[in-house]
XYZ file of C-alpha atoms in Angstrom:
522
model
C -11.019 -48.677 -8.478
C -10.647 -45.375 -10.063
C -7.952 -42.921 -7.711
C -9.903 -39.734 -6.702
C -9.198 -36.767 -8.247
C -7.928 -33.651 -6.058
C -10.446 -31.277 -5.568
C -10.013 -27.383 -6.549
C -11.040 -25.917 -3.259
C -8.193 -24.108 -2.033
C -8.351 -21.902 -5.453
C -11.912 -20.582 -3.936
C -9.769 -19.777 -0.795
C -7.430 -17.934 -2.759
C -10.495 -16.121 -4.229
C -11.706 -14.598 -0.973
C -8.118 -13.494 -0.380
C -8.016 -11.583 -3.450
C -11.766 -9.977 -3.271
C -10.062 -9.376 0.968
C -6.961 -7.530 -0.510
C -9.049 -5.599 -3.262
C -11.283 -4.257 -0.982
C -8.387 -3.346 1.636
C -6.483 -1.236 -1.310
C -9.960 0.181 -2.323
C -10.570 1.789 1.429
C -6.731 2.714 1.471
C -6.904 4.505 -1.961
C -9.672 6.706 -1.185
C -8.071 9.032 0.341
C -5.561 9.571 -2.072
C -7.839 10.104 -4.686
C -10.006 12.640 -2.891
C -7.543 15.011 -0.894
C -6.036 16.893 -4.222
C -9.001 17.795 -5.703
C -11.933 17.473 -2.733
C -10.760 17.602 0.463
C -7.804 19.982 0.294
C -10.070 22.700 -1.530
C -12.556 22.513 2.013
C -9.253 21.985 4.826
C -6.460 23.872 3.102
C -4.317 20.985 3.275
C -0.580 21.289 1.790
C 1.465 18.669 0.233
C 3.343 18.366 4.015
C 0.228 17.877 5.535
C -1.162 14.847 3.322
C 2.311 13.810 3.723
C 2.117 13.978 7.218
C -0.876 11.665 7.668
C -0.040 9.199 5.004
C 3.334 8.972 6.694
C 1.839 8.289 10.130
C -0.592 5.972 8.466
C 2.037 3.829 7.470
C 3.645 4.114 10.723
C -0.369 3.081 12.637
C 0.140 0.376 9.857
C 3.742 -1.145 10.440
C 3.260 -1.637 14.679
C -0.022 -2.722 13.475
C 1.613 -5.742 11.141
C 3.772 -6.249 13.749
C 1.339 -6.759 16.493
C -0.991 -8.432 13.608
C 0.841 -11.163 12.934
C 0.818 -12.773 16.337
C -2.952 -11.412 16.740
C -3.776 -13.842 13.896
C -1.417 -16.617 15.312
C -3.512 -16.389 18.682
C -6.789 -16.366 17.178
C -6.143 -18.450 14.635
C -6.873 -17.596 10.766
C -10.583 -17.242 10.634
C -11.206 -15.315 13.473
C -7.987 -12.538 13.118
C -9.401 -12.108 9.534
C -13.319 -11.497 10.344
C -11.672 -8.811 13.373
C -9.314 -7.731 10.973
C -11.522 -6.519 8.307
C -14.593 -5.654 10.545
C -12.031 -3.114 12.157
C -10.163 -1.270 8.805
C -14.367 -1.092 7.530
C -14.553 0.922 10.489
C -12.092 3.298 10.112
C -12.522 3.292 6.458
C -16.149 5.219 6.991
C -14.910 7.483 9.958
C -13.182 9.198 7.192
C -16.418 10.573 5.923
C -17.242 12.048 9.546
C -13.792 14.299 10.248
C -15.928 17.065 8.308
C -18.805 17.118 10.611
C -16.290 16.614 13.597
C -14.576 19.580 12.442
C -17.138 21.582 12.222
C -18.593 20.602 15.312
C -14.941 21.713 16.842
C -14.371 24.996 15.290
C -17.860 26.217 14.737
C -20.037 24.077 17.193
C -21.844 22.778 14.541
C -22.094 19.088 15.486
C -25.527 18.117 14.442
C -25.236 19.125 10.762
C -24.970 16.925 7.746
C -22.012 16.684 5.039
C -23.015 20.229 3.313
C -23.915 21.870 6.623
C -20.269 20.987 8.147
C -18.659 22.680 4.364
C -20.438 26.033 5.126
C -19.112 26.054 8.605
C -16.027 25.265 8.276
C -15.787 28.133 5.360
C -17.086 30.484 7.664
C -14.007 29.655 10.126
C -11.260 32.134 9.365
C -8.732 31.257 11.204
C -7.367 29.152 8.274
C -4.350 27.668 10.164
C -6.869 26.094 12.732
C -8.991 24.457 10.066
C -6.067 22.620 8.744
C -4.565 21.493 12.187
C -8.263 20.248 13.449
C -9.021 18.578 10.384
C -5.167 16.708 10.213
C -5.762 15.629 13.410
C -8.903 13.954 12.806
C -8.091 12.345 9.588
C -5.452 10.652 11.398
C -7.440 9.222 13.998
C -9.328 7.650 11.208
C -6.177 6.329 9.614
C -5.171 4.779 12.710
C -8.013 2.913 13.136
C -8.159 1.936 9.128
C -4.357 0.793 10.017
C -4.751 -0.973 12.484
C -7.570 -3.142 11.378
C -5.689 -3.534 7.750
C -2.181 -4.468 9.128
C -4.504 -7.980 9.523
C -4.897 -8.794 6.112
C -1.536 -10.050 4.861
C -0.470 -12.050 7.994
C -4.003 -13.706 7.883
C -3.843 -14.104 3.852
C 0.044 -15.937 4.075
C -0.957 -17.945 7.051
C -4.194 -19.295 4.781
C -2.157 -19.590 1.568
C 0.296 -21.834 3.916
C -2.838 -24.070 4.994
C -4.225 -24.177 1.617
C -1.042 -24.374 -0.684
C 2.037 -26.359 -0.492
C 5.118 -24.287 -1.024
C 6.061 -24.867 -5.083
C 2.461 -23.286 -5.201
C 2.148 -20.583 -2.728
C 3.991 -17.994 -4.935
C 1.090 -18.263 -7.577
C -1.667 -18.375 -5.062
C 0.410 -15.057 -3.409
C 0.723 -13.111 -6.767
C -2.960 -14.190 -7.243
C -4.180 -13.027 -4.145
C -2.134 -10.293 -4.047
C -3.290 -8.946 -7.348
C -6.195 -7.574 -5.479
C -4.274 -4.949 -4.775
C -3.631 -3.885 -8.296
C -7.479 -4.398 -8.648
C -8.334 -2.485 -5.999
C -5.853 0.193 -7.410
C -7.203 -0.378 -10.591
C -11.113 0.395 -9.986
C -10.242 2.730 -7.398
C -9.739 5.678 -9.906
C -12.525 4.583 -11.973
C -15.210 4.436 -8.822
C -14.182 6.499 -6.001
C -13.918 10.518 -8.137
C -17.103 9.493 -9.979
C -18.622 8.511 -5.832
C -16.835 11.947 -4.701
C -18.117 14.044 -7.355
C -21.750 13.531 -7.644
C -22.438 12.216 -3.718
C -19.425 14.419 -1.700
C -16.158 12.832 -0.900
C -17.507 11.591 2.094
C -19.993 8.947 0.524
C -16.944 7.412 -1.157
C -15.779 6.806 2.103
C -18.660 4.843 3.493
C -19.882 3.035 0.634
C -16.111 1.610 -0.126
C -15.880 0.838 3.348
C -19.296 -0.857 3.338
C -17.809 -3.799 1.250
C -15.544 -5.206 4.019
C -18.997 -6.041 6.013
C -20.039 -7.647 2.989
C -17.244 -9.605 3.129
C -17.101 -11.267 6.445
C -20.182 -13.022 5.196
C -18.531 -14.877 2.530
C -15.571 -15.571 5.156
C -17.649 -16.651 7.588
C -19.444 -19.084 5.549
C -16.699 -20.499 3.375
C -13.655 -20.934 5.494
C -12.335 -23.685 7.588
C -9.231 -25.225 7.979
C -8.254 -27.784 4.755
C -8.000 -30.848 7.295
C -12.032 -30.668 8.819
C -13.504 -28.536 5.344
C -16.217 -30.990 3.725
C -15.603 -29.243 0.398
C -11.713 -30.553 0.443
C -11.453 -34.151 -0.301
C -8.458 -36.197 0.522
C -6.831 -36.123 -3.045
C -6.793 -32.437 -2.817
C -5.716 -32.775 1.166
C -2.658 -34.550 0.483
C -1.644 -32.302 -2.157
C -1.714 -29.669 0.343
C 0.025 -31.229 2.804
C 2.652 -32.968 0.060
C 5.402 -31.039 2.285
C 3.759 -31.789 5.842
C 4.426 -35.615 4.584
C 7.761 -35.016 3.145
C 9.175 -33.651 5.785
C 7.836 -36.112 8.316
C 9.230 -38.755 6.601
C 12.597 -37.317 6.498
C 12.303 -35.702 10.026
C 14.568 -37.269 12.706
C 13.546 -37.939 16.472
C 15.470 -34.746 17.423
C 14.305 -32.792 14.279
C 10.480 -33.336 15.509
C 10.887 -31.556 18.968
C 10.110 -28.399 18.448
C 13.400 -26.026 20.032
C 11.904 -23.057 20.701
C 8.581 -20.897 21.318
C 7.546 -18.495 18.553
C 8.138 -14.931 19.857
C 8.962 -11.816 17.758
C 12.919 -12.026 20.188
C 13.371 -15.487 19.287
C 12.609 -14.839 15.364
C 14.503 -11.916 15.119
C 17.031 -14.058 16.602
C 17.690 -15.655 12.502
C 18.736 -14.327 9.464
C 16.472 -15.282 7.702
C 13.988 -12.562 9.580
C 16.322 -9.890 8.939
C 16.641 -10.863 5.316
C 12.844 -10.731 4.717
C 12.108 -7.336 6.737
C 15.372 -5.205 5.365
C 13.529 -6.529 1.868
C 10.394 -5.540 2.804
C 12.093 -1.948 4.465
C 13.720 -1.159 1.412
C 10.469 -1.805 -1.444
C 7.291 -1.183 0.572
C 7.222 2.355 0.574
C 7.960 2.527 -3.258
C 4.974 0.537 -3.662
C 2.847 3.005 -1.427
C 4.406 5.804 -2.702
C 2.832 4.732 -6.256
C -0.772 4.286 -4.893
C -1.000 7.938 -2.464
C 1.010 10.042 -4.805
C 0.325 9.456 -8.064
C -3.215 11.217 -8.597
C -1.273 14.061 -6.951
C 1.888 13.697 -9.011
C -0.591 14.003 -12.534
C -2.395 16.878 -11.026
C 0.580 18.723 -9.308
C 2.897 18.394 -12.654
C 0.411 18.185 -15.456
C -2.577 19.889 -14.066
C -4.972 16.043 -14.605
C -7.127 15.464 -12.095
C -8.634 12.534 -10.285
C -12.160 13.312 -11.260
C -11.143 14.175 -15.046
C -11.826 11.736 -17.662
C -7.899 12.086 -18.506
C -7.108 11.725 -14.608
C -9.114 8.154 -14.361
C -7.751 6.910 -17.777
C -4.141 7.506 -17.314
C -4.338 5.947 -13.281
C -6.486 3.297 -14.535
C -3.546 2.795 -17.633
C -0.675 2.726 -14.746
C -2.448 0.262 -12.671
C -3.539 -2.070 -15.489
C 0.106 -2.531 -16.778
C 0.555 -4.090 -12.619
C -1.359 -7.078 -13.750
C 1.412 -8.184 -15.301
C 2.778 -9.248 -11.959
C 0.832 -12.724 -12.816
C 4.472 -13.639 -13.961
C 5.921 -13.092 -10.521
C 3.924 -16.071 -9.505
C 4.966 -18.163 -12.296
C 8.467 -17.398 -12.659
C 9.992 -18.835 -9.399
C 7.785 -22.095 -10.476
C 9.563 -22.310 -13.518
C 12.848 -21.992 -11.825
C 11.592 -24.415 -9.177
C 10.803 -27.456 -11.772
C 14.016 -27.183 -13.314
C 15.921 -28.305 -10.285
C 16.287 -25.123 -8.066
C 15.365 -25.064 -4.532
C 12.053 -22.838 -3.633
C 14.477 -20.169 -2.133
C 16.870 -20.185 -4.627
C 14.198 -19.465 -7.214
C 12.476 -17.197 -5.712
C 15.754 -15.402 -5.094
C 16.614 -15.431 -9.033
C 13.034 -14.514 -9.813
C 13.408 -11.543 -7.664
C 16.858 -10.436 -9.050
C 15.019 -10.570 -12.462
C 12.071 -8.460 -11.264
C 14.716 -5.992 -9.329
C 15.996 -4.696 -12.614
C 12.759 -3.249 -14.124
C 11.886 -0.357 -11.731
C 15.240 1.028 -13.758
C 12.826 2.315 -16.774
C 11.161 4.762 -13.868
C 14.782 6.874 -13.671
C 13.572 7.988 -17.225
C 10.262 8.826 -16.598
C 10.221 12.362 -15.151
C 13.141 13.511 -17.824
C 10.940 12.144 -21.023
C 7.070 13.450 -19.451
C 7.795 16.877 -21.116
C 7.075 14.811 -24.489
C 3.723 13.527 -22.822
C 2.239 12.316 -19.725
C 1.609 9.091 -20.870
C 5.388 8.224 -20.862
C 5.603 8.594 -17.050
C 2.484 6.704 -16.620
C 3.673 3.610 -18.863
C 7.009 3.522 -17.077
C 5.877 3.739 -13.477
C 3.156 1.343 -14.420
C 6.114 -1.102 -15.067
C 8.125 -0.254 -12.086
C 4.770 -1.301 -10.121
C 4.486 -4.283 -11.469
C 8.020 -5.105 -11.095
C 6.985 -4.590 -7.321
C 3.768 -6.152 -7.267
C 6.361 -9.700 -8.514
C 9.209 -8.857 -6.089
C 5.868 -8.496 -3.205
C 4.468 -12.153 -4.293
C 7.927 -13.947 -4.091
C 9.367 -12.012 -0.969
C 6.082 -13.105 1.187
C 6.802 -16.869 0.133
C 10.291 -16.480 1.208
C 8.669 -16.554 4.448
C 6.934 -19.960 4.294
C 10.090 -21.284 2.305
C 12.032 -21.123 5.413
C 10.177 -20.760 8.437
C 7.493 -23.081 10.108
C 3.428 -22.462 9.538
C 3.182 -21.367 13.205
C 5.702 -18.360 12.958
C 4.762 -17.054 9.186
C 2.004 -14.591 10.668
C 4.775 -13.609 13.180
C 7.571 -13.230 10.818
C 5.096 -11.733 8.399
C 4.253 -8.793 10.801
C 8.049 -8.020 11.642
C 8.672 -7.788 8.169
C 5.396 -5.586 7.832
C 6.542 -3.155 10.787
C 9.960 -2.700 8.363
C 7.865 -2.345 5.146
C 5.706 0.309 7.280
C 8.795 2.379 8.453
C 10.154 2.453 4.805
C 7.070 3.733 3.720
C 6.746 6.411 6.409
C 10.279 7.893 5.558
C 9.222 8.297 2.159
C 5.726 9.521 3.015
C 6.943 12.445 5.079
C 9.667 12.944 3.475
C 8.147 13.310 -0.010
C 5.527 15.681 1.171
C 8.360 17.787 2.797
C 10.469 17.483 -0.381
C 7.832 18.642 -2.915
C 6.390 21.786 -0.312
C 10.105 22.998 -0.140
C 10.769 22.538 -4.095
C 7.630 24.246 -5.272
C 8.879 26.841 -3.376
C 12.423 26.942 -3.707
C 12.581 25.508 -6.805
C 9.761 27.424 -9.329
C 10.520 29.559 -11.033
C 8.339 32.821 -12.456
C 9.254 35.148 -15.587
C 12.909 33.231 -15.213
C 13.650 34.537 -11.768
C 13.517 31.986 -8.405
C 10.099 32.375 -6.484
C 11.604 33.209 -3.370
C 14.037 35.686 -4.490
C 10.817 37.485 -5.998
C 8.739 36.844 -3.128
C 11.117 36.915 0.021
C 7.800 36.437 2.563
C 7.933 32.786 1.150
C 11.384 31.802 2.851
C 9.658 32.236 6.333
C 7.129 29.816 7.520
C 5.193 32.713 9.322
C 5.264 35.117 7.182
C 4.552 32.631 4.191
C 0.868 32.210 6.284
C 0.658 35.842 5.986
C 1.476 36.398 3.194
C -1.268 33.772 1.610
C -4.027 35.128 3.722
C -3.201 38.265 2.020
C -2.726 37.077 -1.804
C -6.169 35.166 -0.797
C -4.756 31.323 -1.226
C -4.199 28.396 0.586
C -1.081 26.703 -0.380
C 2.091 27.347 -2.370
C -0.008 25.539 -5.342
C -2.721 27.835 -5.560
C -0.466 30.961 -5.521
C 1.632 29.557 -8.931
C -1.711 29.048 -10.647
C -2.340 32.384 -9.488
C 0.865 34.074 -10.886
C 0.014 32.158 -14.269
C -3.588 33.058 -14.594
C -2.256 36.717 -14.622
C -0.598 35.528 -17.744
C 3.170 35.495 -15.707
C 5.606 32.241 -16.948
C 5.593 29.891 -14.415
C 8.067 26.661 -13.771
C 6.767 24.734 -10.616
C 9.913 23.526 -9.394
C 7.608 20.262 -7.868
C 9.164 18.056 -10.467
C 12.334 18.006 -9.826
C 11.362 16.651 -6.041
C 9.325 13.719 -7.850
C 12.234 13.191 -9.899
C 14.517 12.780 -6.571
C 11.493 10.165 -5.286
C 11.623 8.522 -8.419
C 15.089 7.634 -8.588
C 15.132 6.113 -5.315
C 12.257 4.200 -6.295
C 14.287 2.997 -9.093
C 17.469 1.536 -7.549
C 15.599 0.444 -4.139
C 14.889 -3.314 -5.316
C 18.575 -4.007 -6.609
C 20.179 -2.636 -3.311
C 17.402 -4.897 -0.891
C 18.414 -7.545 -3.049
C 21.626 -7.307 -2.557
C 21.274 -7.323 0.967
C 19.124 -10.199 0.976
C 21.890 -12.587 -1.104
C 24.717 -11.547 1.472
C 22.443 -12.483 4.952
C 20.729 -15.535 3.334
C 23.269 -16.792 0.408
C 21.208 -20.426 0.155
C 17.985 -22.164 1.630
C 18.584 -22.524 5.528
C 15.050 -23.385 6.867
C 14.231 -22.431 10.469
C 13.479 -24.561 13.119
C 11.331 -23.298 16.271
């Protein structure tokens, strides 16, 4: 009799977990694709302010993971996913309603459509209003798209641990977690073409329409490995290879289970600190690439989004991230050779730590072109998009399948805060260096223009030179033919070069609270 031959299932599985992460960087991305060149025109945004929301977004996002994680463990995978995604599709197409709502707000115009709420809100004067109604509401909207998207990852490593066993869950990870370099990668190619020929707004609710489309694949193709007609048994006791492994080697007192999975009694290991001082230290770089970067090309080189140029050179910087394949494939390498999963992973990692060095050169060597910066921060986001794939399997490496969501959403709530420092703190950085920093006909801006050193009488002072933001007066100044140096570089450069170092330091870390494989027991 002829043995049967493993099925390929769980590889579909890890198919709807990439098309689930594409479309959750899609709806992310829109925003930061739209504000610089669409939406800041119409609500007189500033750097600070986009700051401010992507910072709090990332904030909405991180208690969100937290709270996520043990969402999914009570519901179970196929249920936290379908409310997951049903709730960031949500809040990915209130987005495309803060105009109207402003409008309705300031002007009383409720019951008007997309251009209706634009000619009302430029009849509002009162400038300073317009910006703090229109923050306020784009916030809400991020909270809810937070909220429902802190689901995904939790729910996508708690199915790659049913589906997988753990030499193959980095692969499956760096596959599924490719999606987000998709989804970064057709972002700029879709979402300025969406915003400008149908209005910003439409590129919020037809990229938010996908996730519905979604849940019907989910709901239709998922069920657990162990009751799925589609998975034989070949392919089921691959998958559970380690399930069987360790039950042979378990002891009487290793099989009772010594404690209850609760965020107090995980943060009570190592091995929980390891993963979310990892995740504190790298997310934000990550999520600084994907809602600064159309902003960075049009703030320092004058591309934007919706410019053939724009869309080529994001498209360029996100198509060098596919190279993050290797991250999956790496660590497996490592692993056949004799290592231990964690120990591979961790020498993977140290490898992958290293190349977000070549971004410390790209702000000193974009005078040449603007192509250099691109190619080296496209590296340094791959380098990420590996060191992302390998530091989510740490988590199944070393703790049980019942507390990965759980562990997964504490280290989310870390990655969230490290991305909200940098958020805020970027936006403040780059307001306060294009105006302390430029520079016009050789002489400081602010020693020229005194009224800018004041916060008040820098609104004043705009109202009366007829502009919105800092960025609109320098174009102004070099329209009338004045030389202009927009000092906004050197606060990318200051980003950049803690975007460089970040990995080796949370590596470092990492080795010293978790020197070898110690798997958890609760």
């Amino acid at each position: 009799m002829n043995e049967q031959k493993a099925g390929k299932y769980r590889w579909t599985i890890c198919a709807l977990l990439f098309f689930a992460t594409t479309i959750n960087y899609l709806d992310r991305q829109v925003l930061s694709l739209t504000w610089k060149d669409f939406i800041s025109p119409e609500f007189h945004w500033t750097n600070n302010d986009y700051g401010l929301i992507t910072a709090l977004f990332s904030i909405f996002y991180a208690v969100g993971m937290l709270f996520a994680g043990r969402f999914v463990d009570w519901m179970d995978t196929k249920k936290g996913f379908l409310w997951a995604i049903g709730v960031w599709s949500v809040g990915a197409i209130l987005h495309a309603y803060c105009g109207i709502a402003t409008s309705g707000i300031l002007a009383g115009e409720w019951f008007v459509g997309f251009e209706g709420a634009k000619e009302a809100i430029a009849n509002v004067h009162d400038v300073a209003r317009v910006v703090n109604v229109s923050v306020v509401l784009f916030i809400f909207a991020r909270f809810v798209l937070a909220i429902g998207e802190a689901g995904n990852f939790p729910a996508a490593i708690k199915t790659t641990a049913e589906y997988f066993p753990k030499k193959d869950r980095a692969l499956a990870t760096s596959i599924f977690n490719a999606g987000s370099t998709i989804g970064a990668l057709a972002a700029p190619l879709s979402i300025p073409v969406i915003a400008k020929w149908y209005g910003w707004e439409m590129s919020f609710i037809i990229i938010g329409a996908l996730g519905f489309v979604w849940m019907g694949f989910w709901i239709y193709m998922y069920d657990k490995p162990e009751v799925h007609p589609k998975v034989n048994e070949a392919e089921l006791s691959y998958i559970q290879q380690d399930d069987i492994l360790e039950a042979q080697q378990a002891t009487t007192a290793d099989a009772v289970p010594t404690g209850k999975v609760t965020i107090m009694n995980c943060l009570k290991h190592k091995q929980t600190w390891a993963f979310a001082i990892g995740k504190f230290m790298t997310d934000g770089v990550w999520w600084f690439y994907l809602f600064w970067m159309p902003a960075y090309l049009s703030s320092v080189y004058g591309i934007k989004s919706s410019d053939l140029n724009g869309q080529l050179a994001l498209f360029v910087l996100y198509s060098i991230t596919m190279l993050s394949i290797i991250g999956g494939w790496l660590p497996s390498y490592f692993i056949n050779k004799g290592m231990n999963a964690y120990a591979g992973r961790m020498r993977a990692m140290l490898i992958f730590a290293f190349f977000p060095l070549v971004v410390l050169l790209a702000q000193p060597y974009g005078h040449i072109s603007f192509w250099i910066p691109v190619l080296l921060i496209g590296v340094g986001a791959a380098a990420h998009q590996s060191w992302s794939a390998n530091i989510f399997s740490t988590v199944g490496d070393m703790f049980p399948k019942k507390a990965i969501a759980t562990v997964t959403g504490i280290g989310g709530l870390a990655g969230g805060l490290g991305s909200f420092f940098i958020n805020i703190y970027s936006g403040k950085l780059f307001d306060h260096a294009e105006t302390n920093w430029s520079q016009v006909n050789g002489e400081n801006l602010v020693t020229r223009f005194p009224e800018l050193a004041n916060v008040e009488s820098k609104k004043a002072f705009f109202e009366q030179q007829g502009v919105a933001n800092i960025e609109e007066f320098l174009k102004q100044l070099a329209a009338q033919g004045q030389t202009v140096v927009n000092g906004i570089d050197k606060g990318y450069m200051i980003i950049f070069t803690f975007c460089a170092v970040a990995y080796l330091i949370a590596w470092c870390i990492m080795k010293i609270l978790v020197p070898r494989m110690k798997p958890v027991k609760l």
